[in-house]
Amino acid sequence: MSEEEMKSTPLYEQHVLAGAKMVPFAGWSMPVQYADGIIAEHNHTRRHVAIFDICHMGEFTVKGEGAAAALDHILARPVCDQKIGVCRYNFLLDPDGKVMDDLIVYRMGEDDFFIVVNAGTRYGDAEQISSNLPDGIEFTDVSDNTAKIDLQGPESADVLAEAGLDIAALPKYFYWTKTVIHSIPCLLSRTGYTGELGFELYFDAGRAVEMWQYLLTLKNVKPAGLGARDTLRLEMGYALYGHELNLATTPIEAGYADMLKLDENPDRNFIGKNALAGDAPTKKLVGIVLDGRRAAREGAIVFAMDGSSVIGKVTSGAFAPSLGMAVAMAYVNMDAGIDIGSKVILEAGRAQIPGTVCELPFNKNGSARKKL
Amino acid sequence: MKYYSEDHEWVEIHGEEATIGISEYAAKQLGDITYVELPSEDDDFIVGDTLGVVESVKAASDIYSPVSGTVVMINDALEDEPNLINESPEDKGWLCKLTNIDTSELDDMMNVDAYDKYLKELS
């Protein structure tokens, strides 16, 4: 895709003025980092607070009588038992049980939903969801009119307090509320992709610049780019669509069996369920801590400790700034006998790096669930 | 005298020795450097050989030896502080020193003025 065909968010000019390095991402021109650099932005988010332009992501509304039951059939995790006011992480599966997207469903009312999807999967998701809705339920892709800014970091609640919000009234982890910030009506959820205390703000795209500039006037708020977003989420072991999740992977292989609760709801039916219930997983997602700072990147081969047999492939890997060492997520074959503590060898360029399979998250000190 | 390659390595000659590093431009393009693979002392290199690897958060880049020679010293400080390359790419962030160099190879490299001009053409 040439640069001319690339989409830009309403905040493009702000990024360029701030000295951001713009890179293509899922068809969008996005800031990978600002002048301070990825590690400084990463550390600032872990220690203080940062804002991220996430306007590229997609948002849908699904409304009308029967919407809850319809989405319950379209998505892998239940929707019917989701309370109004709650956000729930969910999966859109194809009939083979493979992941078309991972998304978050906000229950706004009895039959009123707001769904946040990845940028690269937006149009496919829209087609899959709308084509499976019965007549009379209204599906709208509101992405183009919706700005999304993520406010993330242990000081993010203090920032909202400085903006005039009552800390006691802020939503709990994975809840949402409607509020007004800097005279701009917002949907505010306590969600995020960094592992830190944080919020996601959705509001009129026409006011994105105004909101961005205002947030930057508040104490300790700095912009952070997609580079830091990636190292922050990797340290938390969060899946990134296109890497850990894709059309060759089921959510069970990705480690979400407990979330799906297939055994608890044997009668519930949803698209992809039969395949999930029938096919035994052939691979599993693991976290690997490498010996040292050198990273094994996406696509790197995972070898058994004897170095001879290929047992898997890295899906994401980088130096983890908060840990001071390199980490990776990888799929390994179920029959390779890999478990927590197993030693493996990862390919990194011409080098072979030893690593140890560990529990996720890599970073266990996140403030995301901190009580306010 | 200091010379630059089209791949953004620099060479500085002091008597019989050549100190090698990557340019400020290269360091800036790479971003935060998180790991450096250096050669070992006594390793022999021919111009264009892969001398080492510099990794940033986002990517790994090979460093090519801009001249032929034998490694006599490596910058050990980079092992614990790879970001010295970001902070001081053309001084404290040097990579290694070579001896047994062939100074005629420097004829194919750029001086500071030519390199500056080369960078302007790149941007």
Short mmCIF file of C-alpha atoms in Angstrom, two decimals:
data_model
loop_
_atom_site.label_atom_id
_atom_site.label_comp_id
_atom_site.label_asym_id
_atom_site.label_seq_id
_atom_site.Cartn_x
_atom_site.Cartn_y
_atom_site.Cartn_z
CA MET A 1 0.00 0.00 0.00
CA SER A 2 1.45 3.37 -0.95
CA GLU A 3 1.56 6.18 1.54
CA GLU A 4 -1.17 8.07 -0.34
CA GLU A 5 -3.62 5.20 0.19
CA MET A 6 -2.84 5.06 3.90
CA LYS A 7 -5.53 6.32 6.26
CA SER A 8 -4.68 8.81 8.95
CA THR A 9 -6.42 9.51 12.24
CA PRO A 10 -7.69 13.01 13.18
CA LEU A 11 -4.54 13.31 15.33
CA TYR A 12 -2.05 12.81 12.49
CA GLU A 13 -0.91 16.46 12.47
CA GLN A 14 -0.46 16.42 16.25
CA HIS A 15 1.88 13.45 15.99
CA VAL A 16 3.95 14.96 13.21
CA LEU A 17 4.26 18.25 15.12
CA ALA A 18 5.39 16.33 18.22
CA GLY A 19 8.20 14.70 16.24
CA ALA A 20 6.62 11.26 15.94
CA LYS A 21 7.98 8.65 13.60
CA MET A 22 4.98 7.58 11.51
CA VAL A 23 4.75 4.00 10.25
CA PRO A 24 2.14 1.96 8.37
CA PHE A 25 -0.04 -0.18 10.64
CA ALA A 26 -3.11 -2.11 9.42
CA GLY A 27 -3.60 0.38 6.59
CA TRP A 28 -3.12 3.42 8.81
CA SER A 29 -0.26 5.84 9.23
CA MET A 30 0.40 5.67 12.98
CA PRO A 31 3.02 7.01 15.41
CA VAL A 32 5.38 4.18 16.41
CA GLN A 33 7.24 6.54 18.75
CA TYR A 34 7.71 10.21 19.60
CA ALA A 35 10.98 12.04 20.20
CA ASP A 36 11.65 10.39 23.59
CA GLY A 37 11.71 6.90 22.11
CA ILE A 38 9.98 3.60 22.80
CA ILE A 39 11.72 2.72 26.07
CA ALA A 40 11.17 6.15 27.62
CA GLU A 41 7.49 6.05 26.58
CA HIS A 42 7.15 2.51 27.92
CA ASN A 43 8.71 3.46 31.28
CA HIS A 44 6.64 6.63 31.51
CA THR A 45 3.46 4.57 31.08
CA ARG A 46 4.52 2.05 33.75
CA ARG A 47 5.54 4.79 36.21
CA HIS A 48 3.28 7.74 35.42
CA VAL A 49 0.70 8.15 32.65
CA ALA A 50 0.58 8.30 28.85
CA ILE A 51 -1.99 8.81 26.12
CA PHE A 52 -2.19 6.70 22.98
CA ASP A 53 -3.99 7.57 19.73
CA ILE A 54 -6.14 4.50 19.08
CA CYS A 55 -8.52 6.17 16.62
CA HIS A 56 -7.64 3.55 14.01
CA MET A 57 -9.53 0.82 15.84
CA GLY A 58 -13.10 0.04 14.81
CA GLU A 59 -16.33 0.55 16.75
CA PHE A 60 -19.77 -0.90 16.00
CA THR A 61 -23.17 -0.52 17.59
CA VAL A 62 -25.71 -3.35 17.63
CA LYS A 63 -29.20 -2.42 18.78
CA GLY A 64 -32.73 -3.74 18.74
CA GLU A 65 -34.88 -6.37 20.35
CA GLY A 66 -33.04 -9.68 20.44
CA ALA A 67 -29.57 -8.13 20.03
CA ALA A 68 -28.22 -9.87 23.14
CA ALA A 69 -29.38 -13.30 22.02
CA ALA A 70 -28.08 -12.69 18.50
CA LEU A 71 -24.61 -11.65 19.69
CA ASP A 72 -24.60 -14.58 22.08
CA HIS A 73 -24.76 -16.79 18.99
CA ILE A 74 -22.18 -14.79 16.99
CA LEU A 75 -19.50 -14.49 19.70
CA ALA A 76 -17.59 -17.22 21.55
CA ARG A 77 -18.13 -16.00 25.10
CA PRO A 78 -21.67 -15.51 26.42
CA VAL A 79 -23.32 -12.12 25.98
CA CYS A 80 -26.74 -12.83 27.53
CA ASP A 81 -25.38 -12.98 31.09
CA GLN A 82 -23.23 -9.84 30.69
CA LYS A 83 -24.49 -7.07 32.95
CA ILE A 84 -25.31 -3.59 31.68
CA GLY A 85 -22.31 -1.39 32.52
CA VAL A 86 -19.78 -4.18 31.98
CA CYS A 87 -17.15 -4.64 29.24
CA ARG A 88 -16.30 -8.19 28.24
CA TYR A 89 -13.35 -9.46 26.19
CA ASN A 90 -14.73 -11.77 23.49
CA PHE A 91 -13.89 -13.59 20.25
CA LEU A 92 -15.44 -13.65 16.81
CA LEU A 93 -14.88 -17.13 15.40
CA ASP A 94 -15.37 -18.63 11.97
CA PRO A 95 -17.31 -21.90 11.65
CA ASP A 96 -14.02 -23.83 12.10
CA GLY A 97 -13.54 -22.22 15.52
CA LYS A 98 -10.63 -20.07 14.31
CA VAL A 99 -10.27 -16.49 15.52
CA MET A 100 -11.53 -13.82 13.10
CA ASP A 101 -10.94 -11.17 15.76
CA ASP A 102 -10.65 -10.51 19.46
CA LEU A 103 -12.85 -7.65 20.60
CA ILE A 104 -14.51 -6.00 23.57
CA VAL A 105 -18.27 -5.88 23.96
CA TYR A 106 -19.77 -3.07 26.02
CA ARG A 107 -23.33 -3.74 27.18
CA MET A 108 -24.99 -0.34 27.02
CA GLY A 109 -28.57 -1.55 27.60
CA GLU A 110 -30.72 -4.66 27.52
CA ASP A 111 -30.44 -4.88 23.71
CA ASP A 112 -27.88 -2.17 23.08
CA PHE A 113 -24.20 -2.98 22.51
CA PHE A 114 -20.99 -1.15 21.61
CA ILE A 115 -18.24 -3.36 20.15
CA VAL A 116 -14.58 -2.40 19.77
CA VAL A 117 -12.59 -4.30 17.14
CA ASN A 118 -9.11 -4.29 15.63
CA ALA A 119 -8.35 -1.92 12.73
CA GLY A 120 -7.14 -4.60 10.33
CA THR A 121 -10.20 -6.83 10.84
CA ARG A 122 -12.86 -4.11 10.90
CA TYR A 123 -14.54 -4.77 7.54
CA GLY A 124 -14.44 -8.55 7.84
CA ASP A 125 -15.89 -8.32 11.35
CA ALA A 126 -18.64 -5.97 10.17
CA GLU A 127 -19.62 -8.43 7.44
CA GLN A 128 -19.52 -11.46 9.76
CA ILE A 129 -21.56 -9.81 12.51
CA SER A 130 -24.13 -7.97 10.37
CA SER A 131 -24.77 -10.95 8.10
CA ASN A 132 -25.52 -13.14 11.10
CA LEU A 133 -27.96 -10.72 12.75
CA PRO A 134 -31.66 -11.43 12.33
CA ASP A 135 -33.84 -8.79 10.65
CA GLY A 136 -34.83 -5.90 12.87
CA ILE A 137 -31.51 -5.59 14.67
CA GLU A 138 -29.61 -2.51 13.62
CA PHE A 139 -25.87 -2.81 12.97
CA THR A 140 -23.82 0.40 12.48
CA ASP A 141 -20.10 0.82 11.90
CA VAL A 142 -19.43 4.06 13.80
CA SER A 143 -15.61 3.87 13.50
CA ASP A 144 -15.23 6.92 11.27
CA ASN A 145 -17.14 9.16 13.69
CA THR A 146 -15.57 7.79 16.83
CA ALA A 147 -12.26 8.91 18.33
CA LYS A 148 -10.50 6.60 20.79
CA ILE A 149 -7.73 7.76 23.12
CA ASP A 150 -6.25 5.42 25.73
CA LEU A 151 -5.14 7.02 28.99
CA GLN A 152 -2.86 4.50 30.70
CA GLY A 153 -0.60 4.41 33.72
CA PRO A 154 -0.75 4.35 37.53
CA GLU A 155 -1.47 8.10 37.58
CA SER A 156 -4.34 7.95 35.08
CA ALA A 157 -7.04 8.30 37.73
CA ASP A 158 -5.25 11.40 39.06
CA VAL A 159 -5.37 12.84 35.55
CA LEU A 160 -9.13 12.28 35.39
CA ALA A 161 -9.46 13.91 38.82
CA GLU A 162 -7.53 16.92 37.55
CA ALA A 163 -9.96 16.97 34.60
CA GLY A 164 -12.79 17.36 37.13
CA LEU A 165 -14.01 13.78 37.50
CA ASP A 166 -14.80 12.24 40.88
CA ILE A 167 -12.37 9.37 41.53
CA ALA A 168 -14.97 7.55 43.62
CA ALA A 169 -17.34 7.56 40.64
CA LEU A 170 -14.82 6.13 38.15
CA PRO A 171 -15.75 2.74 36.73
CA LYS A 172 -14.31 -0.45 38.22
CA TYR A 173 -12.01 -2.70 36.18
CA PHE A 174 -13.82 -3.69 32.96
CA TYR A 175 -16.80 -1.41 33.62
CA TRP A 176 -17.82 1.69 31.64
CA THR A 177 -19.56 4.95 32.38
CA LYS A 178 -20.68 8.02 30.45
CA THR A 179 -19.04 11.27 31.42
CA VAL A 180 -17.86 14.65 30.17
CA ILE A 181 -14.19 15.63 29.92
CA HIS A 182 -13.22 19.16 28.85
CA SER A 183 -16.88 19.71 27.78
CA ILE A 184 -16.65 16.67 25.49
CA PRO A 185 -19.17 13.88 26.13
CA CYS A 186 -17.32 10.56 26.44
CA LEU A 187 -17.80 6.90 26.92
CA LEU A 188 -15.15 6.05 29.52
CA SER A 189 -14.17 2.48 30.34
CA ARG A 190 -11.59 1.17 32.76
CA THR A 191 -9.86 -1.01 30.21
CA GLY A 192 -6.59 -0.98 28.34
CA TYR A 193 -3.72 -2.87 26.81
CA THR A 194 -0.79 -2.00 29.05
CA GLY A 195 -1.39 -3.85 32.32
CA GLU A 196 -1.48 -0.54 34.19
CA LEU A 197 -4.40 1.30 35.72
CA GLY A 198 -6.00 2.89 32.71
CA PHE A 199 -8.99 4.11 30.81
CA GLU A 200 -10.21 4.17 27.23
CA LEU A 201 -12.09 7.24 26.02
CA TYR A 202 -14.54 7.18 23.10
CA PHE A 203 -16.01 10.41 21.79
CA ASP A 204 -16.86 12.46 18.69
CA ALA A 205 -13.98 12.21 16.19
CA GLY A 206 -14.46 15.90 15.38
CA ARG A 207 -13.16 16.76 18.84
CA ALA A 208 -10.13 14.49 18.85
CA VAL A 209 -7.54 17.28 18.55
CA GLU A 210 -9.21 19.32 21.29
CA MET A 211 -9.22 16.32 23.67
CA TRP A 212 -5.64 15.28 22.82
CA GLN A 213 -4.28 18.78 23.38
CA TYR A 214 -6.22 19.16 26.61
CA LEU A 215 -5.02 15.83 28.06
CA LEU A 216 -1.43 16.85 27.32
CA THR A 217 -1.85 19.88 29.57
CA LEU A 218 -2.58 17.64 32.58
CA LYS A 219 0.08 16.57 35.06
CA ASN A 220 2.68 14.09 33.77
CA VAL A 221 0.70 13.20 30.64
CA LYS A 222 2.91 12.39 27.64
CA PRO A 223 2.08 10.78 24.31
CA ALA A 224 3.21 7.20 23.67
CA GLY A 225 3.27 5.38 20.36
CA LEU A 226 2.48 1.93 19.06
CA GLY A 227 6.03 0.76 19.82
CA ALA A 228 5.53 1.24 23.56
CA ARG A 229 1.98 -0.12 23.28
CA ASP A 230 3.48 -3.31 21.87
CA THR A 231 6.21 -3.78 24.52
CA LEU A 232 3.71 -2.95 27.28
CA ARG A 233 1.21 -5.54 26.07
CA LEU A 234 3.91 -8.12 25.41
CA GLU A 235 5.16 -7.87 29.01
CA MET A 236 1.58 -8.60 30.10
CA GLY A 237 1.27 -11.58 27.75
CA TYR A 238 -1.72 -10.00 26.01
CA ALA A 239 -2.48 -11.44 22.59
CA LEU A 240 -2.21 -9.21 19.53
CA TYR A 241 -4.41 -10.09 16.59
CA GLY A 242 -2.32 -11.15 13.59
CA HIS A 243 0.35 -12.50 15.91
CA GLU A 244 -0.97 -14.72 18.71
CA LEU A 245 -4.48 -14.82 17.23
CA ASN A 246 -5.35 -15.47 13.59
CA LEU A 247 -7.42 -17.64 11.25
CA ALA A 248 -5.18 -20.64 11.96
CA THR A 249 -5.72 -20.53 15.72
CA THR A 250 -8.55 -21.31 18.11
CA PRO A 251 -9.02 -19.39 21.36
CA ILE A 252 -8.38 -22.64 23.22
CA GLU A 253 -4.93 -22.95 21.63
CA ALA A 254 -4.33 -19.31 22.61
CA GLY A 255 -5.00 -20.19 26.25
CA TYR A 256 -8.56 -18.93 26.71
CA ALA A 257 -10.28 -22.26 27.52
CA ASP A 258 -11.10 -21.08 31.04
CA MET A 259 -12.75 -17.95 29.69
CA LEU A 260 -14.93 -19.89 27.24
CA LYS A 261 -16.35 -22.21 29.93
CA LEU A 262 -17.58 -24.72 27.35
CA ASP A 263 -18.22 -27.34 30.03
CA GLU A 264 -20.32 -25.00 32.16
CA ASN A 265 -22.69 -24.09 29.31
CA PRO A 266 -23.08 -27.34 27.37
CA ASP A 267 -26.35 -26.21 25.77
CA ARG A 268 -25.14 -22.83 24.57
CA ASN A 269 -24.51 -22.74 20.83
CA PHE A 270 -22.36 -20.23 18.94
CA ILE A 271 -20.55 -20.02 15.64
CA GLY A 272 -17.44 -22.21 15.79
CA LYS A 273 -18.52 -24.12 18.87
CA ASN A 274 -18.78 -27.55 17.26
CA ALA A 275 -15.25 -27.28 15.90
CA LEU A 276 -13.94 -26.15 19.30
CA ALA A 277 -15.69 -28.97 21.08
CA GLY A 278 -14.60 -31.57 18.52
CA ASP A 279 -11.00 -30.88 17.56
CA ALA A 280 -8.25 -31.40 20.11
CA PRO A 281 -5.77 -28.50 20.09
CA THR A 282 -2.47 -29.28 18.36
CA LYS A 283 -0.50 -26.32 19.73
CA LYS A 284 -0.43 -24.05 22.76
CA LEU A 285 0.70 -20.53 23.43
CA VAL A 286 3.55 -20.13 25.92
CA GLY A 287 5.67 -17.33 27.33
CA ILE A 288 9.44 -17.68 27.14
CA VAL A 289 12.04 -15.69 29.05
CA LEU A 290 15.29 -15.54 27.11
CA ASP A 291 18.75 -15.67 28.65
CA GLY A 292 19.86 -12.08 28.13
CA ARG A 293 18.88 -8.99 26.21
CA ARG A 294 18.93 -10.38 22.71
CA ALA A 295 15.43 -10.85 21.26
CA ALA A 296 13.92 -13.65 19.18
CA ARG A 297 11.45 -12.03 16.77
CA GLU A 298 8.16 -13.07 15.25
CA GLY A 299 8.66 -16.13 13.05
CA ALA A 300 11.76 -17.36 14.89
CA ILE A 301 11.91 -21.13 15.25
CA VAL A 302 11.62 -22.75 18.68
CA PHE A 303 13.80 -25.83 19.11
CA ALA A 304 13.74 -28.49 21.83
CA MET A 305 16.66 -28.23 24.25
CA ASP A 306 18.70 -30.79 22.32
CA GLY A 307 18.65 -28.30 19.45
CA SER A 308 17.59 -30.84 16.85
CA SER A 309 13.80 -30.92 16.72
CA VAL A 310 11.64 -27.97 15.72
CA ILE A 311 8.78 -27.66 18.20
CA GLY A 312 7.26 -24.26 17.52
CA LYS A 313 7.41 -20.70 16.33
CA VAL A 314 7.63 -17.28 17.98
CA THR A 315 4.58 -15.02 17.51
CA SER A 316 5.92 -11.90 19.29
CA GLY A 317 9.30 -11.15 20.78
CA ALA A 318 11.25 -8.13 21.95
CA PHE A 319 13.45 -6.74 24.66
CA ALA A 320 11.16 -6.12 27.64
CA PRO A 321 12.11 -2.71 29.08
CA SER A 322 10.53 -3.27 32.52
CA LEU A 323 12.26 -6.62 32.94
CA GLY A 324 15.66 -5.84 31.44
CA MET A 325 15.67 -8.99 29.34
CA ALA A 326 14.16 -10.32 26.16
CA VAL A 327 10.87 -12.23 26.20
CA ALA A 328 8.80 -14.01 23.58
CA MET A 329 5.43 -15.60 23.08
CA ALA A 330 5.37 -18.70 20.92
CA TYR A 331 3.17 -21.57 19.82
CA VAL A 332 4.65 -24.96 20.63
CA ASN A 333 3.35 -28.37 19.56
CA MET A 334 1.16 -30.07 22.17
CA ASP A 335 3.13 -33.30 21.77
CA ALA A 336 6.49 -31.62 22.52
CA GLY A 337 5.86 -32.01 26.26
CA ILE A 338 6.56 -28.34 26.98
CA ASP A 339 5.48 -26.99 30.35
CA ILE A 340 6.34 -24.19 32.78
CA GLY A 341 10.08 -24.44 33.44
CA SER A 342 10.90 -26.28 30.20
CA LYS A 343 14.13 -25.17 28.54
CA VAL A 344 14.01 -24.38 24.84
CA ILE A 345 16.27 -22.82 22.22
CA LEU A 346 15.18 -19.89 20.09
CA GLU A 347 16.59 -18.85 16.80
CA ALA A 348 17.64 -15.18 16.54
CA GLY A 349 19.35 -14.38 13.27
CA ARG A 350 22.48 -16.53 13.19
CA ALA A 351 22.39 -17.00 16.94
CA GLN A 352 20.63 -19.60 19.08
CA ILE A 353 19.40 -18.31 22.41
CA PRO A 354 18.40 -20.50 25.34
CA GLY A 355 15.15 -19.66 27.08
CA THR A 356 12.80 -20.93 29.76
CA VAL A 357 9.05 -21.36 29.44
CA CYS A 358 7.38 -19.29 32.14
CA GLU A 359 3.96 -18.29 33.39
CA LEU A 360 2.28 -15.23 31.92
CA PRO A 361 2.23 -12.35 32.49
CA PHE A 362 5.96 -11.71 32.31
CA ASN A 363 5.39 -8.48 34.26
CA LYS A 364 3.52 -9.26 37.46
CA ASN A 365 3.49 -5.76 38.91
CA GLY A 366 0.84 -4.07 36.74
CA SER A 367 -1.53 -1.61 38.41
CA ALA A 368 -4.52 -2.43 36.16
CA ARG A 369 -6.68 -3.86 38.93
CA LYS A 370 -5.61 -1.37 41.58
CA LYS A 371 -8.42 -0.33 43.90
CA LEU A 372 -9.17 3.37 43.64
CA MET B 1 40.48 11.29 9.83
CA LYS B 2 36.98 9.89 9.95
CA TYR B 3 35.31 8.06 7.08
CA TYR B 4 31.72 6.92 6.55
CA SER B 5 30.18 4.04 4.58
CA GLU B 6 26.90 4.06 2.68
CA ASP B 7 25.61 1.63 5.34
CA HIS B 8 26.26 4.30 7.99
CA GLU B 9 29.30 2.79 9.71
CA TRP B 10 32.18 5.08 10.55
CA VAL B 11 35.93 4.42 10.74
CA GLU B 12 38.44 6.62 12.51
CA ILE B 13 42.14 6.00 11.91
CA HIS B 14 44.70 6.42 14.69
CA GLY B 15 48.10 5.22 13.48
CA GLU B 16 47.81 1.49 12.78
CA GLU B 17 44.34 1.14 14.28
CA ALA B 18 40.85 1.73 12.98
CA THR B 19 38.01 2.40 15.42
CA ILE B 20 34.58 1.41 14.08
CA GLY B 21 31.10 2.50 15.02
CA ILE B 22 27.71 3.44 13.59
CA SER B 23 26.80 6.99 12.70
CA GLU B 24 24.51 9.29 14.63
CA TYR B 25 22.04 9.03 11.75
CA ALA B 26 22.02 5.20 11.98
CA ALA B 27 21.62 5.28 15.76
CA LYS B 28 18.69 7.64 15.43
CA GLN B 29 17.04 5.51 12.76
CA LEU B 30 17.35 2.38 14.91
CA GLY B 31 15.93 4.02 18.02
CA ASP B 32 16.57 2.66 21.51
CA ILE B 33 19.32 0.07 21.24
CA THR B 34 18.77 -2.88 23.55
CA TYR B 35 21.49 -5.35 22.57
CA VAL B 36 24.79 -5.36 20.70
CA GLU B 37 26.57 -8.43 19.39
CA LEU B 38 30.27 -7.64 19.09
CA PRO B 39 33.00 -9.66 17.39
CA SER B 40 35.69 -11.42 19.42
CA GLU B 41 39.27 -10.26 19.69
CA ASP B 42 41.52 -11.74 17.00
CA ASP B 43 38.58 -12.26 14.62
CA ASP B 44 39.56 -11.41 11.04
CA PHE B 45 37.18 -9.53 8.79
CA ILE B 46 37.13 -8.68 5.12
CA VAL B 47 35.44 -5.46 4.07
CA GLY B 48 31.68 -6.07 3.90
CA ASP B 49 31.67 -8.99 6.34
CA THR B 50 29.08 -8.95 9.11
CA LEU B 51 30.95 -7.57 12.09
CA GLY B 52 28.11 -7.66 14.58
CA VAL B 53 24.45 -7.00 15.21
CA VAL B 54 22.70 -4.03 16.76
CA GLU B 55 19.21 -4.60 18.09
CA SER B 56 16.60 -2.02 18.92
CA VAL B 57 13.19 -2.62 20.45
CA LYS B 58 11.70 -3.06 17.00
CA ALA B 59 14.40 -4.67 14.88
CA ALA B 60 17.84 -6.20 14.50
CA SER B 61 20.40 -4.79 12.04
CA ASP B 62 23.66 -6.27 10.85
CA ILE B 63 26.76 -4.11 11.03
CA TYR B 64 29.12 -4.57 8.10
CA SER B 65 32.83 -4.11 8.49
CA PRO B 66 33.68 -1.00 6.49
CA VAL B 67 37.34 -2.10 6.21
CA SER B 68 39.30 -5.35 6.43
CA GLY B 69 41.35 -6.12 9.53
CA THR B 70 41.79 -8.03 12.79
CA VAL B 71 39.91 -7.15 15.97
CA VAL B 72 42.26 -5.92 18.73
CA MET B 73 39.73 -4.45 21.13
CA ILE B 74 35.96 -4.43 21.64
CA ASN B 75 33.87 -1.91 23.57
CA ASP B 76 32.89 -4.10 26.56
CA ALA B 77 30.81 -1.29 28.05
CA LEU B 78 28.15 -1.94 25.40
CA GLU B 79 27.28 -5.28 26.94
CA ASP B 80 25.61 -3.64 29.94
CA GLU B 81 24.92 -0.28 28.39
CA PRO B 82 23.95 -0.77 24.74
CA ASN B 83 22.25 2.63 24.83
CA LEU B 84 25.72 4.24 24.82
CA ILE B 85 25.27 3.93 21.06
CA ASN B 86 22.20 6.19 21.25
CA GLU B 87 23.81 8.61 23.68
CA SER B 88 27.20 8.87 22.02
CA PRO B 89 27.21 7.01 18.70
CA GLU B 90 30.39 8.56 17.35
CA ASP B 91 32.41 8.54 20.58
CA LYS B 92 31.60 6.40 23.67
CA GLY B 93 29.39 4.12 21.58
CA TRP B 94 32.26 2.82 19.40
CA LEU B 95 32.06 -0.90 18.64
CA CYS B 96 35.56 -2.26 18.10
CA LYS B 97 39.11 -1.48 16.98
CA LEU B 98 40.80 -3.25 14.07
CA THR B 99 44.44 -3.58 13.16
CA ASN B 100 46.15 -4.98 10.02
CA ILE B 101 44.04 -2.57 8.03
CA ASP B 102 44.44 -1.74 4.36
CA THR B 103 44.18 2.04 4.13
CA SER B 104 43.48 1.89 0.40
CA GLU B 105 39.99 0.65 1.27
CA LEU B 106 39.27 4.05 2.80
CA ASP B 107 39.34 5.52 -0.70
CA ASP B 108 35.89 4.01 -1.29
CA MET B 109 34.44 5.74 1.79
CA MET B 110 33.08 9.25 2.35
CA ASN B 111 34.53 12.04 4.43
CA VAL B 112 32.23 14.01 6.77
CA ASP B 113 31.20 16.52 4.12
CA ALA B 114 30.42 13.86 1.53
CA TYR B 115 28.49 11.83 4.13
CA ASP B 116 26.42 14.87 5.14
CA LYS B 117 25.58 15.40 1.49
CA TYR B 118 24.71 11.70 1.15
CA LEU B 119 22.32 11.96 4.13
CA LYS B 120 20.61 14.99 2.60
CA GLU B 121 20.00 13.00 -0.57
CA LEU B 122 18.49 10.19 1.49
CA SER B 123 15.94 12.38 3.19
#
